[in-house]
Short mmCIF file of C-alpha atoms in Angstrom, two decimals:
data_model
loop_
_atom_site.label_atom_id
_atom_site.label_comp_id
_atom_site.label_asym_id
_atom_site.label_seq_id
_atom_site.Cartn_x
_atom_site.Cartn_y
_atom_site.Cartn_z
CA UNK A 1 -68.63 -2.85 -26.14
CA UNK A 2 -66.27 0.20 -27.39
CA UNK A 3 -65.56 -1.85 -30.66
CA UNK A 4 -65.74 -5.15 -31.74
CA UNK A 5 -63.11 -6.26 -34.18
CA UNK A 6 -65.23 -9.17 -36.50
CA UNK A 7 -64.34 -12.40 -37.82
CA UNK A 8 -63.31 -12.80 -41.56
CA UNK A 9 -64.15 -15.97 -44.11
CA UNK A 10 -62.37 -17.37 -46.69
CA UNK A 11 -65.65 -17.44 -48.89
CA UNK A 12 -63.71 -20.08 -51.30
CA UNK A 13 -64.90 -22.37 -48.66
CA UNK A 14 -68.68 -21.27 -48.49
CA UNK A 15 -70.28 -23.15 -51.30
CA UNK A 16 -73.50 -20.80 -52.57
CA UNK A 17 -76.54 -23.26 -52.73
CA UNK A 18 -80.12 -21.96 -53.68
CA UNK A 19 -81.37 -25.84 -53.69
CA UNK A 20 -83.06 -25.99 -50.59
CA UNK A 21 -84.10 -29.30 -48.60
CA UNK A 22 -86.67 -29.77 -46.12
CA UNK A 23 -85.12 -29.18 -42.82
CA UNK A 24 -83.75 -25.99 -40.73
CA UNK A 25 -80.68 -26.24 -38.92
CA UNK A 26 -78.86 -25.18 -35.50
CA UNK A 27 -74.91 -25.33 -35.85
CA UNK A 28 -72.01 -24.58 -33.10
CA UNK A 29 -71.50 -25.25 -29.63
CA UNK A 30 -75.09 -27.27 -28.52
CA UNK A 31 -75.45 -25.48 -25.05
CA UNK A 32 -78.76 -23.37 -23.69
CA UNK A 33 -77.06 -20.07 -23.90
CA UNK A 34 -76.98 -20.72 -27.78
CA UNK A 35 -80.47 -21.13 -27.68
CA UNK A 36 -80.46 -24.50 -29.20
CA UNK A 37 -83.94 -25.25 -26.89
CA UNK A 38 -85.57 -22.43 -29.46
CA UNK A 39 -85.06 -24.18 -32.08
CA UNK A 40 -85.84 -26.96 -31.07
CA UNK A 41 -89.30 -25.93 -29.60
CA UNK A 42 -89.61 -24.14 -33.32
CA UNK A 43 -89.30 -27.03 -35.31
CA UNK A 44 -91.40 -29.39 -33.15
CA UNK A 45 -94.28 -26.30 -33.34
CA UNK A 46 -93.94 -26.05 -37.22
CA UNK A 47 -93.54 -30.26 -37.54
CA UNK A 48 -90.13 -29.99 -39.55
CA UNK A 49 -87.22 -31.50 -39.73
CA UNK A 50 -84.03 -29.63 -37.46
CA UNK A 51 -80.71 -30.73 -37.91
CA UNK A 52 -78.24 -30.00 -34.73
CA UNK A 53 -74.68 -29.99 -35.53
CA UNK A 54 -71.53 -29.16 -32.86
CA UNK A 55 -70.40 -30.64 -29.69
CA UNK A 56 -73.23 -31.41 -27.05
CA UNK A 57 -73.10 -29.76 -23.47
CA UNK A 58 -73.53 -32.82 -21.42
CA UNK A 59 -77.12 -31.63 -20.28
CA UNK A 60 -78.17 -32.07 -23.91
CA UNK A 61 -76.00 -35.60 -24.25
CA UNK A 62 -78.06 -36.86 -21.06
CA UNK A 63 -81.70 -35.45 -22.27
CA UNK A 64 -80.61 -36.44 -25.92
CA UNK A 65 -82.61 -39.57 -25.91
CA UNK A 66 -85.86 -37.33 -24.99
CA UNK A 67 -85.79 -35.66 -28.22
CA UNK A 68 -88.60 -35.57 -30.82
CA UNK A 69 -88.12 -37.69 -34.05
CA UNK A 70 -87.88 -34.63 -36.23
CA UNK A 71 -84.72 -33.47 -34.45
CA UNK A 72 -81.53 -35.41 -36.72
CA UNK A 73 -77.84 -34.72 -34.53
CA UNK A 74 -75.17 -34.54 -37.37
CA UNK A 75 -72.06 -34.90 -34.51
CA UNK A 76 -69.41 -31.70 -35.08
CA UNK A 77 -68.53 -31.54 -39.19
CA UNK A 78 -65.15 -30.40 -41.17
CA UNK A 79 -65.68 -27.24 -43.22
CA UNK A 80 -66.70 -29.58 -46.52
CA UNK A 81 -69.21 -31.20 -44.82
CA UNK A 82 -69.99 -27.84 -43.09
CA UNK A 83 -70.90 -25.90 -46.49
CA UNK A 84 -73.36 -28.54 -47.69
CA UNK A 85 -75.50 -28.47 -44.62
CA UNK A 86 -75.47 -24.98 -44.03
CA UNK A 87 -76.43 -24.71 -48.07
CA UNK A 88 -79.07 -27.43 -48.02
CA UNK A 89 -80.65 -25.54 -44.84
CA UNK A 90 -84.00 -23.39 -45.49
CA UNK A 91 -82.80 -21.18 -42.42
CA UNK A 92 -80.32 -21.29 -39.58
CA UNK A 93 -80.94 -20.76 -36.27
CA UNK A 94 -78.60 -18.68 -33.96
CA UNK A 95 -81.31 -17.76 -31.39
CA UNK A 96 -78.17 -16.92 -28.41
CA UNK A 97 -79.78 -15.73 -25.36
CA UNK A 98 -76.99 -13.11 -24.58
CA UNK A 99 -75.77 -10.23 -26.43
CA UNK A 100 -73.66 -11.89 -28.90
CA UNK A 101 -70.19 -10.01 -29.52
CA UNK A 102 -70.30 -11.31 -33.67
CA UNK A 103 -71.99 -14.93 -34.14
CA UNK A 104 -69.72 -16.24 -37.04
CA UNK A 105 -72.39 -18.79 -37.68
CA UNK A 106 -74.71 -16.15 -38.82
CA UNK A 107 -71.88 -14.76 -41.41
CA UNK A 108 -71.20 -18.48 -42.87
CA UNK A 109 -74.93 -19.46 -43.21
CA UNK A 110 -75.14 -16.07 -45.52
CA UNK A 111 -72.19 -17.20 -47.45
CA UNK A 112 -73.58 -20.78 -48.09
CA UNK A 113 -77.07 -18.12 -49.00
CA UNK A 114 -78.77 -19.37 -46.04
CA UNK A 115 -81.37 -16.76 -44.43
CA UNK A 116 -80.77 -16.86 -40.64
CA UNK A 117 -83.32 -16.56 -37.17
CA UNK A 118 -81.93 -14.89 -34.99
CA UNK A 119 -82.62 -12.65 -31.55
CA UNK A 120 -82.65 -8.99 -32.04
CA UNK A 121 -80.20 -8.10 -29.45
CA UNK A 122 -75.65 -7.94 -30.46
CA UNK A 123 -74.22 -8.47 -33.42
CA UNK A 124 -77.35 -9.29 -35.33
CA UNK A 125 -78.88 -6.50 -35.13
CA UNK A 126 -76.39 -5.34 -37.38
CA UNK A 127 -75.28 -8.40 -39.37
CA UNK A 128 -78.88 -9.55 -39.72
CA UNK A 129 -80.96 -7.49 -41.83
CA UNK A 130 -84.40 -7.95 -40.86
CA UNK A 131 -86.27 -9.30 -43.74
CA UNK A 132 -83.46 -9.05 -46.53
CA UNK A 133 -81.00 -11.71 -44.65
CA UNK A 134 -83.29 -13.26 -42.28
CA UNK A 135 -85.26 -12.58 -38.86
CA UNK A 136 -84.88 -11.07 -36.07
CA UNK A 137 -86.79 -12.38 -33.12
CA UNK A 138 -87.76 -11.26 -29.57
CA UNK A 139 -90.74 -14.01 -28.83
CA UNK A 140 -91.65 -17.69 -29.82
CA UNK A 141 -94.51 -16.66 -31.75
CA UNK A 142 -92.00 -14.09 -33.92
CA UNK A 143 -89.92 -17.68 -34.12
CA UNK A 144 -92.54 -19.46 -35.61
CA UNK A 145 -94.08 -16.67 -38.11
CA UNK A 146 -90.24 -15.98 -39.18
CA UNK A 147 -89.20 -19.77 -39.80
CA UNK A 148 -92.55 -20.30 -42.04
CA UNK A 149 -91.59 -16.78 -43.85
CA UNK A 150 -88.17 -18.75 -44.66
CA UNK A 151 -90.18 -22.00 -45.80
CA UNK A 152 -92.08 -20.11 -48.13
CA UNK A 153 -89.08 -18.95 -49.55
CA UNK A 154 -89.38 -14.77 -49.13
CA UNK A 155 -85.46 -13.98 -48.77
CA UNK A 156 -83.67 -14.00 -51.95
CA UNK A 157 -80.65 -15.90 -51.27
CA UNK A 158 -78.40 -14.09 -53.34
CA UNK A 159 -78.76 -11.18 -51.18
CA UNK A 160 -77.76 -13.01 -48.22
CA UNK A 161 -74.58 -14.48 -50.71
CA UNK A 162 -73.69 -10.76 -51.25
CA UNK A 163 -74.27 -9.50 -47.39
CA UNK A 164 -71.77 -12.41 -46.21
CA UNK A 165 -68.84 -11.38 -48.67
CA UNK A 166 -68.60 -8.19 -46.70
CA UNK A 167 -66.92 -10.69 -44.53
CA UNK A 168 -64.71 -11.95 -46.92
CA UNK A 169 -61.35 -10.21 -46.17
CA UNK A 170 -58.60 -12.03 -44.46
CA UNK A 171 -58.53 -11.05 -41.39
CA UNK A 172 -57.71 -13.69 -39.43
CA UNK A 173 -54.77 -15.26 -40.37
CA UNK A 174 -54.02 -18.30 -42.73
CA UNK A 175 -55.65 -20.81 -40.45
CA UNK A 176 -59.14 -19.35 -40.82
CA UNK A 177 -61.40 -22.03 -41.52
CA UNK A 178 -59.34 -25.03 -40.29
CA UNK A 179 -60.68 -27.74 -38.04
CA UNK A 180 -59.38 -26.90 -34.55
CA UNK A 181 -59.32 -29.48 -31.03
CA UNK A 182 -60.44 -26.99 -28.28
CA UNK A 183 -58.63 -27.69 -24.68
CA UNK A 184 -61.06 -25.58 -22.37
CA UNK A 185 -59.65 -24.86 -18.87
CA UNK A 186 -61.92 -24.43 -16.17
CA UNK A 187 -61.79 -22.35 -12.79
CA UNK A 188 -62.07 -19.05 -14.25
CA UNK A 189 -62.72 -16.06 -11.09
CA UNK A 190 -62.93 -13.22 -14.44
CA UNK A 191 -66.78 -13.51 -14.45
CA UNK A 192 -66.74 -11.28 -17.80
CA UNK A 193 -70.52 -10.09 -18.33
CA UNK A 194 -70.01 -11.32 -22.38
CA UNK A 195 -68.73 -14.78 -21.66
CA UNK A 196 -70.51 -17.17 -23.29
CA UNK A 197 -68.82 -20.21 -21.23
CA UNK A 198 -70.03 -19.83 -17.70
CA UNK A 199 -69.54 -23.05 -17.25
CA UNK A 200 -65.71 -23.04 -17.31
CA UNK A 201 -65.85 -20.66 -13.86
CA UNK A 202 -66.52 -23.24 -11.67
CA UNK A 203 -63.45 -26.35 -11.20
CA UNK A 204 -65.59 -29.57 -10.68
CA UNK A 205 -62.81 -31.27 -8.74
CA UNK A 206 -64.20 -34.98 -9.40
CA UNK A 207 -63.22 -34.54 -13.34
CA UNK A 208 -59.92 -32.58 -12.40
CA UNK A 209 -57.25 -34.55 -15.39
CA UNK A 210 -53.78 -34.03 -15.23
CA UNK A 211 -51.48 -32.50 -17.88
CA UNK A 212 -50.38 -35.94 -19.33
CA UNK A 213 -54.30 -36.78 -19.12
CA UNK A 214 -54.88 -34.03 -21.27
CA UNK A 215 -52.13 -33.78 -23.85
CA UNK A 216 -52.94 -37.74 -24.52
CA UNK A 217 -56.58 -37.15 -25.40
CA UNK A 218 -55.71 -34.58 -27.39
CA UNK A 219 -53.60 -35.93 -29.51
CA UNK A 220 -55.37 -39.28 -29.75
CA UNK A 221 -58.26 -37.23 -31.04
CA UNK A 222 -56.53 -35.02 -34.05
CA UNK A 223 -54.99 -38.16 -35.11
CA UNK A 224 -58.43 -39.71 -35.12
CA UNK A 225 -59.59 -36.88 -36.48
CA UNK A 226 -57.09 -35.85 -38.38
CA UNK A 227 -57.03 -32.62 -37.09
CA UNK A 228 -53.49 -30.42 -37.10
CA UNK A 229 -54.28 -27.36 -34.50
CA UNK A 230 -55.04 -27.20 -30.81
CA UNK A 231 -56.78 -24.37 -29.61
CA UNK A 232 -56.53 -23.84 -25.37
CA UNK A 233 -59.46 -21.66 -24.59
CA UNK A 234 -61.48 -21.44 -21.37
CA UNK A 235 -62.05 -19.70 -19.07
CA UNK A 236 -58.47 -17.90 -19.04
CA UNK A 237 -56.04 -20.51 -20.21
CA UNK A 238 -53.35 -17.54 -18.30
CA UNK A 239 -54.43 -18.29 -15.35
CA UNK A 240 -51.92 -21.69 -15.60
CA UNK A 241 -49.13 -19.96 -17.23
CA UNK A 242 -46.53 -23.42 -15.94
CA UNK A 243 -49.47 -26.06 -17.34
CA UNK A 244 -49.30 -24.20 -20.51
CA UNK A 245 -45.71 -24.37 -20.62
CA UNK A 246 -45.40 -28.60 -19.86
#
């Protein structure tokens, strides 16, 4: 990358926590590419408790039932809910398997004073200070030795607090922070070498939904949800300029 222009947190909504419960956890998008699979494989090694929060990629939703008793899904949480598990975590894992452009994930789990295990490849070699905010990792073994660093408590969490706040500014606008209902289009022919959804480049024509399809779900859901924003992402949401439109 020539320059990558980071994501900025309202911290008011990072609660610090230096209470720490028994149990690591993975949050975001549940797909391999976030490496979700390490830690899993991490905490089943170390025999403690990993708590997966986000939306599952429907290879996790069908092997979900194969997964070992330690391993507690939350389901995808509002920000309140979001700075008590990230707080109550003794790590978070954001083991991505490609070189990740920021990994806001990282930045909130400091915030909440939260240590983080991460790869050493992107953004966290920069954002992750190896052994002040966390680990960086390039095998299983490092994994393992770096979550049972983090259970014996050697990272000050004050210092990951204070790394976090260097994030603080607002950079993003006055909807930082607020639940979103992500429309992802699919059929994308960009093939960028960063994306993290390779999924959405292939159309799978047998769950093809129209307009009116989609606009119902959606709004069904934020009112279940009670959710104000739609985000269309993909793929390239551009690429259906007259969809977009209706």
């Amino acid at each position: 990358y020539d320059v990558v222009i980071p994501n900025y947190f309202d911290i008011d909504e990072f609660d610090f926590c230096d209470k720490k419960e028994d149990y690591f956890l993975y949050i975001g998008r549940v797909i391999k590419g976030k490496g979700v699979g390490i830690a899993i494989e991490v905490c089943k090694q170390l025999g403690i408790k990993l708590k997966v929060a986000g939306h599952l990629d429907q290879s996790f939703v069908d092997n979900r039932d194969d997964w070992d008793s330690n391993i507690e899904y939350c389901g995808p949480v509002l920000p309140e809910e979001r700075s008590k598990l990230i707080g109550g975590a003794l790590g978070t894992f954001a083991p991505t398997w490609y070189v990740e452009p920021f990994g806001g994930v990282q930045v909130e789990s400091l915030l909440c004073g939260t240590p983080t295990l991460t790869t050493d490849w992107g953004a966290f070699v920069e954002n992750n200070i190896h052994g002040v905010t966390g680990y960086r990792c390039r095998t299983f073994r490092d994994f393992c030795l770096s979550a049972e660093r983090l259970i014996q408590g050697k990272i000050d969490y004050k210092v990951c607090r204070e790394h976090g706040e260097k994030f603080s500014l607002q950079g993003e606008g006055n909807n930082l922070g607020r639940p979103y209902y992500f429309i992802r289009v699919a059929g994308c022919p960009l093939r960028c070498n960063f994306c993290d959804t390779e999924r959405s480049w292939k159309a799978n024509i047998d769950q093809m939904q129209s307009v009116n399809e989609v606009a119902r779900r959606a709004f069904d859901e934020c009112q279940r949800l009670n959710i104000e924003w739609i985000s269309i992402t993909g793929g390239e949401p551009m690429l259906y300029p007259n969809q977009l439109i209706r």
